[in-house]
Short mmCIF file of C-alpha atoms (C1' of nucleotides) in Angstrom, two decimals:
data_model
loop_
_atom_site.label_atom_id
_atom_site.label_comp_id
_atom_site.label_asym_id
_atom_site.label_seq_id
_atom_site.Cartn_x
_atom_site.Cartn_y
_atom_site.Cartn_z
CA UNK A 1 -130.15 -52.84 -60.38
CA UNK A 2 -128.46 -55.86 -61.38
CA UNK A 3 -128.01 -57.77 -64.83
CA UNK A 4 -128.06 -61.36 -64.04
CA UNK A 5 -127.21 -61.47 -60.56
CA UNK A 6 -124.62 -58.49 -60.28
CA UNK A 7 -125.90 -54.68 -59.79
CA UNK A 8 -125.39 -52.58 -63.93
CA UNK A 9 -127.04 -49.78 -65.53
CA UNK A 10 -130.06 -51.36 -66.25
CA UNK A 11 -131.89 -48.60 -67.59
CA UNK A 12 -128.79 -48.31 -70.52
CA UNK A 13 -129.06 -51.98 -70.89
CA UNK A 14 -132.24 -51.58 -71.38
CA UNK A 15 -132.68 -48.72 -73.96
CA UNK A 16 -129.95 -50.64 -75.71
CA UNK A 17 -131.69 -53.82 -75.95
CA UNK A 18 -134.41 -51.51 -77.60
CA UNK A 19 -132.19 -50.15 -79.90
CA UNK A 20 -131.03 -53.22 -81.23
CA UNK A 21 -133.94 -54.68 -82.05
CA UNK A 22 -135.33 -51.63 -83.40
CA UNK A 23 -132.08 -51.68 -85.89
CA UNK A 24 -132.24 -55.33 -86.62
CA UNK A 25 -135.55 -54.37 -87.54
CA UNK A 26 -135.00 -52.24 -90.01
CA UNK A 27 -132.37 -53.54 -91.44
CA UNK A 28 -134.12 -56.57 -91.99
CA UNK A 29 -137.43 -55.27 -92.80
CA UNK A 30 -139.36 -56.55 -89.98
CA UNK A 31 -142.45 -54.41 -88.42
CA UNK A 32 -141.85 -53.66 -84.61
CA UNK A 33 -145.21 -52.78 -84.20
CA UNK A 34 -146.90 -51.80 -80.25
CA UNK A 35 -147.53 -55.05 -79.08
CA UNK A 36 -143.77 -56.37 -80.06
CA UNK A 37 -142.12 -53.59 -78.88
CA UNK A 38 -143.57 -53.07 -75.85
CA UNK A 39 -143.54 -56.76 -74.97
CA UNK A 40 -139.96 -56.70 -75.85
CA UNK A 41 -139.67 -53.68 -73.13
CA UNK A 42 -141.91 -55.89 -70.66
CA UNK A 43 -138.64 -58.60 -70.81
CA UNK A 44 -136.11 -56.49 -70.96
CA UNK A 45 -136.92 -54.35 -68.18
CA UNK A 46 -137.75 -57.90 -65.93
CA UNK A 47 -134.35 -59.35 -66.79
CA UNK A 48 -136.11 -62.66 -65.52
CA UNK A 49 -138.64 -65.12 -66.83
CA UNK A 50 -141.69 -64.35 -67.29
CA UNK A 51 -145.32 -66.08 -68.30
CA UNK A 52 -146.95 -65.46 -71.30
CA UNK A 53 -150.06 -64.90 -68.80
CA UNK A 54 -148.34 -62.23 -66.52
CA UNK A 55 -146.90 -60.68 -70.32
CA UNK A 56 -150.62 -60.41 -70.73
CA UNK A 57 -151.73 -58.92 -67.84
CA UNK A 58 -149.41 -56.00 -68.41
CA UNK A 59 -150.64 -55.47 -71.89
CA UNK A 60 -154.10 -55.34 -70.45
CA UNK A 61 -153.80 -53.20 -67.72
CA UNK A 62 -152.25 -50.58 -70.86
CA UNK A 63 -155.40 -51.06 -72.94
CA UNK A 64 -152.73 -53.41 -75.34
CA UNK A 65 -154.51 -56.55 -75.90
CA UNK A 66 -156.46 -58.76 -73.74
CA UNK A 67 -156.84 -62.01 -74.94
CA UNK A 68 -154.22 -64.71 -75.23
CA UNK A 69 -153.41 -64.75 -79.16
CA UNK A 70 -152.07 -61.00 -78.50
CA UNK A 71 -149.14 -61.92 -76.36
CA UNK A 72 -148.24 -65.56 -77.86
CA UNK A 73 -147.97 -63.73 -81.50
CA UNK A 74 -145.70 -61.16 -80.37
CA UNK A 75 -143.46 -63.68 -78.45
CA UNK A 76 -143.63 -65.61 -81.48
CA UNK A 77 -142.17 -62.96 -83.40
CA UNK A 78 -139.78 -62.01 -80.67
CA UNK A 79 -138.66 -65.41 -80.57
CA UNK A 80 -138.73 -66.31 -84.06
CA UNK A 81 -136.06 -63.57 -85.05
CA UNK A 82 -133.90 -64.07 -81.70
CA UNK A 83 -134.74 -61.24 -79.88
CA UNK A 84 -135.91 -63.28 -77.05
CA UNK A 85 -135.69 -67.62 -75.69
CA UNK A 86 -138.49 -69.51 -74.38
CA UNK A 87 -136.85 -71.15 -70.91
CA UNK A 88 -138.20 -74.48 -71.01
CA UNK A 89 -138.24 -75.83 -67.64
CA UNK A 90 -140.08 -72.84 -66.47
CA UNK A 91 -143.24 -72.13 -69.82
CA UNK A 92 -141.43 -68.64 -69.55
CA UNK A 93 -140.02 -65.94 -71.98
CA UNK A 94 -136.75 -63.99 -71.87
CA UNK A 95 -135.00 -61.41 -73.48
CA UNK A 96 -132.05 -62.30 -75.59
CA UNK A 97 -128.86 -60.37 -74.22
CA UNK A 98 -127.00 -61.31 -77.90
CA UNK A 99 -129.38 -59.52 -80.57
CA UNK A 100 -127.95 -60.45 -83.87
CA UNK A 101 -124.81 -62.36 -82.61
CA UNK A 102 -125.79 -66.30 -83.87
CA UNK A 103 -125.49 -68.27 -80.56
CA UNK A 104 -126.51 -70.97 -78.81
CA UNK A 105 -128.24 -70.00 -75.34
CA UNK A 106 -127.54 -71.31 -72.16
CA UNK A 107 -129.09 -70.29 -69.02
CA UNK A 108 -128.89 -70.16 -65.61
CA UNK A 109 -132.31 -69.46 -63.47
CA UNK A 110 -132.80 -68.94 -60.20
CA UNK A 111 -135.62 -71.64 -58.98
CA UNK A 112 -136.66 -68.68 -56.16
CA UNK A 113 -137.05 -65.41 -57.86
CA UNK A 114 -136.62 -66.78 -61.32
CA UNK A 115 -133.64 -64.10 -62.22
CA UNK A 116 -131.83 -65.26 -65.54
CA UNK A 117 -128.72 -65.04 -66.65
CA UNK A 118 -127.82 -66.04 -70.34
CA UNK A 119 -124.55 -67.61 -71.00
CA UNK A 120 -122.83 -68.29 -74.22
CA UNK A 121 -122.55 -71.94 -74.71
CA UNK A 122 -119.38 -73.37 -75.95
CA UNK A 123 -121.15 -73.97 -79.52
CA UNK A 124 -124.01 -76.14 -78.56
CA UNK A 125 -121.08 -78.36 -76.56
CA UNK A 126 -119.30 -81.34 -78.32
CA UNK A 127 -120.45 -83.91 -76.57
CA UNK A 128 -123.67 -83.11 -78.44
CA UNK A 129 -122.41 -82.72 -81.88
CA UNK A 130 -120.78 -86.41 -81.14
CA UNK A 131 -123.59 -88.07 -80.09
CA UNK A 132 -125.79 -86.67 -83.15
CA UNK A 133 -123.17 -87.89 -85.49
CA UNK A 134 -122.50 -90.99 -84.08
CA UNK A 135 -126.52 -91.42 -84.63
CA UNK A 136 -126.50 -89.77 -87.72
CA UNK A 137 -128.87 -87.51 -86.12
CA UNK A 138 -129.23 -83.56 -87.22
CA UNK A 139 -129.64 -81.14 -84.77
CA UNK A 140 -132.05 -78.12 -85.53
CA UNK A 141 -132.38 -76.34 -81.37
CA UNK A 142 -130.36 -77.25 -78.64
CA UNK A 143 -131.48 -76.35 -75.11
CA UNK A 144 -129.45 -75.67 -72.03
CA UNK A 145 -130.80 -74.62 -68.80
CA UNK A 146 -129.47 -74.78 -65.60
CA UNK A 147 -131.65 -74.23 -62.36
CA UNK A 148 -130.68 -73.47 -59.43
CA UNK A 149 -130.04 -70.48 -56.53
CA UNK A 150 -129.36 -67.11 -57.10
CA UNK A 151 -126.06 -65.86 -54.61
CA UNK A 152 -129.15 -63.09 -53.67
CA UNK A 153 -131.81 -65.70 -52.67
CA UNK A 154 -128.90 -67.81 -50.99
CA UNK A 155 -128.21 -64.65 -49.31
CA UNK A 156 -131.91 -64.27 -48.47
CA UNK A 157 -131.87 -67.46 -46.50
CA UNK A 158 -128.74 -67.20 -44.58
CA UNK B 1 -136.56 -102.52 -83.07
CA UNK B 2 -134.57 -99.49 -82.15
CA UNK B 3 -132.59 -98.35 -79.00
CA UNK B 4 -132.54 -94.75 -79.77
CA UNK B 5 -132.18 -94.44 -83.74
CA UNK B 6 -130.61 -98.10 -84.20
CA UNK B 7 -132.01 -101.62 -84.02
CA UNK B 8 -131.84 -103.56 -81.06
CA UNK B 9 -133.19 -106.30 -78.79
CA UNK B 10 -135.99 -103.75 -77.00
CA UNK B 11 -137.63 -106.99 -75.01
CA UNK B 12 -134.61 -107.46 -73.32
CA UNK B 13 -133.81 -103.53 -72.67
CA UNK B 14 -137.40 -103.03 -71.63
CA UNK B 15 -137.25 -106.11 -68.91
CA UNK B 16 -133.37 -104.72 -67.98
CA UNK B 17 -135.00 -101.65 -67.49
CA UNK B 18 -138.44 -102.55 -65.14
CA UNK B 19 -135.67 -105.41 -63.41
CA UNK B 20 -133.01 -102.60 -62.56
CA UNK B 21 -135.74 -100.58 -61.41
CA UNK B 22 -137.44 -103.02 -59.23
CA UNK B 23 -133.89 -103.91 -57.96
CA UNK B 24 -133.50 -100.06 -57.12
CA UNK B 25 -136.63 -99.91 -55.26
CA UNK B 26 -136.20 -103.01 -52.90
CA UNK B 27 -132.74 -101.94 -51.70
CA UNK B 28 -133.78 -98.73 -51.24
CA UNK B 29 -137.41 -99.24 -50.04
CA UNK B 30 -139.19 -98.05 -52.32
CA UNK B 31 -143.12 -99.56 -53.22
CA UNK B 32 -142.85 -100.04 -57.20
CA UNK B 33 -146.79 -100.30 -57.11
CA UNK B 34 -148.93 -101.45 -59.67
CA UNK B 35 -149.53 -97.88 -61.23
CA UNK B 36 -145.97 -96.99 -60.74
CA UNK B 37 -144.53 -100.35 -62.74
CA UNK B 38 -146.64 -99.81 -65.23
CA UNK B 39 -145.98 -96.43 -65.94
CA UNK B 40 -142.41 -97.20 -65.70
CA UNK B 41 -143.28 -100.49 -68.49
CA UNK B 42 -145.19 -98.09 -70.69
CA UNK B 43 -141.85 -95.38 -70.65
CA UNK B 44 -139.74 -98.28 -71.65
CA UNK B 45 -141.84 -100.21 -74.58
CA UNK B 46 -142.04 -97.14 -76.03
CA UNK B 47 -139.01 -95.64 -76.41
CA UNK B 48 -139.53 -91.95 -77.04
CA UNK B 49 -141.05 -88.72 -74.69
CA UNK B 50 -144.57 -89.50 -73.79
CA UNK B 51 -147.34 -86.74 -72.52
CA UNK B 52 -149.18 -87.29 -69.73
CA UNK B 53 -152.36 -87.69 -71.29
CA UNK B 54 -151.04 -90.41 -73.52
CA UNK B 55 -150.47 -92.59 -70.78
CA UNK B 56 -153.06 -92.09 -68.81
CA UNK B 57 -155.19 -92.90 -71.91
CA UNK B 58 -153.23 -96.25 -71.88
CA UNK B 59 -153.83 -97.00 -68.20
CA UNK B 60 -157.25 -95.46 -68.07
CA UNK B 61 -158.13 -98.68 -70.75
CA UNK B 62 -156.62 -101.17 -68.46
CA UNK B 63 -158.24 -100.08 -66.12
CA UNK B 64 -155.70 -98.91 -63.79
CA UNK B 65 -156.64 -95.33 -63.20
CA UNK B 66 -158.54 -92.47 -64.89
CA UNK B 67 -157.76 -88.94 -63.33
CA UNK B 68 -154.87 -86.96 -63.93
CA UNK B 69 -153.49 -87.07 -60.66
CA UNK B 70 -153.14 -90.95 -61.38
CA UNK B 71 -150.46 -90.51 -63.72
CA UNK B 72 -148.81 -87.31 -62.51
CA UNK B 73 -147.98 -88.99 -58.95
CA UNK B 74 -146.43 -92.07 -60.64
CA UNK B 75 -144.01 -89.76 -62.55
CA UNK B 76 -143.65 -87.88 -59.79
CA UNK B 77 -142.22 -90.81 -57.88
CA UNK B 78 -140.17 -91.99 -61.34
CA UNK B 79 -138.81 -88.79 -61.45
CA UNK B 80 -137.90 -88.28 -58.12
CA UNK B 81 -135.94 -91.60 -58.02
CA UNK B 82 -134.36 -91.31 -61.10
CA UNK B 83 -136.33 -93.98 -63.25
CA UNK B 84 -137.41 -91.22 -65.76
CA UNK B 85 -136.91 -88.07 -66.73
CA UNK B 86 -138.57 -85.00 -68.40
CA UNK B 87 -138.52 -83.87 -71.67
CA UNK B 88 -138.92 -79.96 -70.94
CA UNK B 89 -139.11 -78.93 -74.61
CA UNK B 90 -141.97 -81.24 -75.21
CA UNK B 91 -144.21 -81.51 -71.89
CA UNK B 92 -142.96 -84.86 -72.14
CA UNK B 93 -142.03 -87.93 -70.24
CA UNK B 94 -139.20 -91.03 -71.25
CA UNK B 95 -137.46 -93.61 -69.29
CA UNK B 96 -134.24 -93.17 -68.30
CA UNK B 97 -131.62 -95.40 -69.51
CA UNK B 98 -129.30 -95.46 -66.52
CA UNK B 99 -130.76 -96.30 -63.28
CA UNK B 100 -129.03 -96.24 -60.51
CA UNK B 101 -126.11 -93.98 -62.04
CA UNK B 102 -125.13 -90.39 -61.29
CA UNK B 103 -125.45 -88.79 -63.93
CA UNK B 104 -127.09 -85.77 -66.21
CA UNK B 105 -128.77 -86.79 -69.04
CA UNK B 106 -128.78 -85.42 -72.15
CA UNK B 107 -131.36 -86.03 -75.23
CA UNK B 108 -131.48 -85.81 -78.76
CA UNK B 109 -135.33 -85.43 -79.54
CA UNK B 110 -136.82 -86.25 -83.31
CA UNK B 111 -139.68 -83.73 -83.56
CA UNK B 112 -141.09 -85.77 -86.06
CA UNK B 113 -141.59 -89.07 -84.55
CA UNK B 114 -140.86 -88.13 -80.50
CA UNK B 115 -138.11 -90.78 -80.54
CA UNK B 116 -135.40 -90.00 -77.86
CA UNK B 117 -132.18 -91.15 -77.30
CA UNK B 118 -130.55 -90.27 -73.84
CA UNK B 119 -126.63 -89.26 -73.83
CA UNK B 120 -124.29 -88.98 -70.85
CA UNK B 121 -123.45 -85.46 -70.76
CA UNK B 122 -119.86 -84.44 -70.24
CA UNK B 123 -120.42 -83.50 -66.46
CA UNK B 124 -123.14 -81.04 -66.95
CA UNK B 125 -120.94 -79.36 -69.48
CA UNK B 126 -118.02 -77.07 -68.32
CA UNK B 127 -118.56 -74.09 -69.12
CA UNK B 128 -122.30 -74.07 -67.26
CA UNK B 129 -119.81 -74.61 -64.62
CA UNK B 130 -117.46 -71.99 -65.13
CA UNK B 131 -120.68 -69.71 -65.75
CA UNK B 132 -122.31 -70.60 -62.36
CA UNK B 133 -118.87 -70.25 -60.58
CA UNK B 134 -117.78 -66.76 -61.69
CA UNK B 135 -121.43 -65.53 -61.20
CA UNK B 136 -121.67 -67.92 -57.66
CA UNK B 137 -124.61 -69.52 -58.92
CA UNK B 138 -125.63 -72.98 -56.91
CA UNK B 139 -126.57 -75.10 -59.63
CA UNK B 140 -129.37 -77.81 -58.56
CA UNK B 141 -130.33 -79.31 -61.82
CA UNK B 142 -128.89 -79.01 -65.70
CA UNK B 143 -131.37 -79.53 -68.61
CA UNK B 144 -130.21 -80.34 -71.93
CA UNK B 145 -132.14 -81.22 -74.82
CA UNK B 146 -131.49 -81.11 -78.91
CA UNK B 147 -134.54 -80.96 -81.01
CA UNK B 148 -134.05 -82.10 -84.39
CA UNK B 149 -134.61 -84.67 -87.09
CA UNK B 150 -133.52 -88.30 -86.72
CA UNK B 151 -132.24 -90.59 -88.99
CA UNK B 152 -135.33 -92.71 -89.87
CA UNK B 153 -137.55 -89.36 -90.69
CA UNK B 154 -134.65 -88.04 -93.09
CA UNK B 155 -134.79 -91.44 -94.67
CA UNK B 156 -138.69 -91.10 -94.53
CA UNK B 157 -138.58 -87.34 -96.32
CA UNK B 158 -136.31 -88.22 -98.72
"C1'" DA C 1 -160.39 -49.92 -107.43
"C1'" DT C 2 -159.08 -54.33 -106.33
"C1'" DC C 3 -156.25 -57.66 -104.44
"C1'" DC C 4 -152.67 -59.54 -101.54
"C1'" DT C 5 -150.06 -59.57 -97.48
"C1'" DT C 6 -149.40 -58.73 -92.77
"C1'" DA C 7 -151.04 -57.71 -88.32
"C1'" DT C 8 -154.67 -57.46 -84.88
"C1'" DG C 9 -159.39 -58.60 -82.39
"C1'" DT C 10 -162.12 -62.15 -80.55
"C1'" DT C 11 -164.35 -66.51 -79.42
"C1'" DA C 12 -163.82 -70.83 -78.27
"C1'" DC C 13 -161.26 -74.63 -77.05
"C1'" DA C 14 -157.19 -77.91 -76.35
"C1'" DT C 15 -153.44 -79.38 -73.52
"C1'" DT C 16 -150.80 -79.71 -69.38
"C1'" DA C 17 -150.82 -79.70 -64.41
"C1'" DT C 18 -152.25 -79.26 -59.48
"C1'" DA C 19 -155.09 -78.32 -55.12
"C1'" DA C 20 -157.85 -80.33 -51.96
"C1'" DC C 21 -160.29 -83.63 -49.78
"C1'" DG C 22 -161.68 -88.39 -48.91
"C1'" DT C 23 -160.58 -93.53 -48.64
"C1'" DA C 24 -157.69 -97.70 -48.19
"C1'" DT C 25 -153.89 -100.35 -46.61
"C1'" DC C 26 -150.36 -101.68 -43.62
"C1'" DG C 27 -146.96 -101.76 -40.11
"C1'" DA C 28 -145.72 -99.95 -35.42
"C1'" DT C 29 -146.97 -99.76 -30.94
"C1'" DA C 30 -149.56 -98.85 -26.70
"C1'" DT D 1 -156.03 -106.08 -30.55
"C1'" DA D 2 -157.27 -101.29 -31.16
"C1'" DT D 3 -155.63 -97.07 -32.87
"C1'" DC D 4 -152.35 -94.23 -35.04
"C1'" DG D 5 -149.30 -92.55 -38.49
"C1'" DA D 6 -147.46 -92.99 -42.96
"C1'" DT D 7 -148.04 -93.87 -47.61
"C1'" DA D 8 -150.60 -94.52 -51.70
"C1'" DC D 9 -154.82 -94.22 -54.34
"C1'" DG D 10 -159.72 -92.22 -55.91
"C1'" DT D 11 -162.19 -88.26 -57.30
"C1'" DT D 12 -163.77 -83.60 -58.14
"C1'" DA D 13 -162.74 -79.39 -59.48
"C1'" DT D 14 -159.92 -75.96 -61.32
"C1'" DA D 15 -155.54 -73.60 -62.59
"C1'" DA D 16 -152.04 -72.56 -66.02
"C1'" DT D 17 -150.37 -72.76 -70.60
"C1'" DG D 18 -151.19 -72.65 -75.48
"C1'" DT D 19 -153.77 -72.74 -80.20
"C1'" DA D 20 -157.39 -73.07 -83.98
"C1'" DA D 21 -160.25 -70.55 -86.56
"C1'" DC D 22 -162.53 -66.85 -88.30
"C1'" DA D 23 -163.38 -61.75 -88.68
"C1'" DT D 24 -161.43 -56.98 -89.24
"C1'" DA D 25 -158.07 -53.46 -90.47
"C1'" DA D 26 -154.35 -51.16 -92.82
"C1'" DG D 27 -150.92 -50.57 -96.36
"C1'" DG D 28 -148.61 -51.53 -100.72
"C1'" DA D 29 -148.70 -53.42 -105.65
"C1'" DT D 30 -151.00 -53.82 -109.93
#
DNA sequence: ATCCTTATGTTACATTATAACGTATCGATA
DNA sequence: TATCGATACGTTATAATGTAACATAAGGAT
């Protein structure tokens, strides 16, 4: 198994990822009910992007939920308290490898087999913070994707 | 009118802009077609990240096409040359305000009003770099996008 | 017991995007 | 000059992504 791109203990990483959301969870008071948790599982055990619509087919084929609302409210509420990022360029979901550490996400995603890897920007990068001060503009989300090949898919085609 | 967030001369950026372009497209041999031009007029006048829909609407009453595919393969060829770009976070289209230069853009987005303002990114930001690099990721393309409020809609809430 | 809040179930629909096939135009060339 | 290939446009249909709105359920507070 591999986290990112490199071979790990994914099933740890994964019953970690678990654990801290379950924590977080309590400690905050938030309800981890089916849905969220196992859509939260669905992600973590992926470690890639993934469509809300393939999210959904899982859930149906276990009897969770069929209909859209089911899977966009529970990434909603994944996303909504950090446990997972929407990648932009690709309408896809992704579990958050920082649980309750405040960061700004970066990414890098593999255009072929849509791996991700989340990086810690350097805090939403300067040249951002300049340019919204120089316009006096305030910055609420900052996105930061970078697509490209995986070294396994460049592998692949060697 | 504004460039970005400030006032400005927008006639004479939006006829800069279509003349660069047109520029581009005879060296290079590229047809700037009817469709295409106008797309690439409507991007400019407007300033800020524009759906799809919204400008087919516009052509669709002039009369110069009226099926999606219309306005998706003029974007397609403005993207693919480098005369616009997308605006991931929003489904969303704007002109790009530096034909002809290398470069990766970067964009502070109002979520009020849709206005954009395009940045030169510090060369696609180090530490994406030094990410990719240590990980031996081939980067093809960086996204980077700030969502937030811009000076005219804090004015406007206050 | 009732009410309020939160979460889920379901229908219907809105928005964004593309596949696939046909037509038109124009320059190259046999 | 006829035809061929390349490029762009016209059109129909449909795929993929996302949400509004309303009904039901379950649990805690008064």
């Amino acid at each position: 198994m591999r986290i990112g791109f490199e071979n790990h203990d994914h099933g740890k990483c994964m019953s970690r990822g678990i654990e801290s959301v379950s924590e977080y969870c309590v400690s905050n008071d938030l309800q981890l009910t089916p849905v969220r948790r196992r859509v939260m599982e669905i992600l973590l055990q992926r470690h890639r992007a993934l469509g809300a619509y393939e999210i959904l087919d899982i859930l149906r084929a276990e009897g969770l939920g069929s209909q859209p609302p089911v899977v966009y409210r529970a990434l909603d509420f994944l996303l909504k308290n950090g446990f997972a990022h929407k990648i932009e360029r690709c309408n896809a979901y992704t579990a958050c490898m920082h649980v309750g550490q405040e960061h700004v996400p970066a990414f890098l995603i593999c255009k072929e087999c849509n791996a991700v890897v989340e990086t810690q920007s350097a805090v939403s990068s300067n040249f951002l913070e300049t340019a919204a001060k120089g316009t006096d503009f305030a910055i609420e989300r900052v996105v930061i994707e970078a697509e490209g090949q995986c070294p396994n898919c460049r592998k692949a085609k060697a």
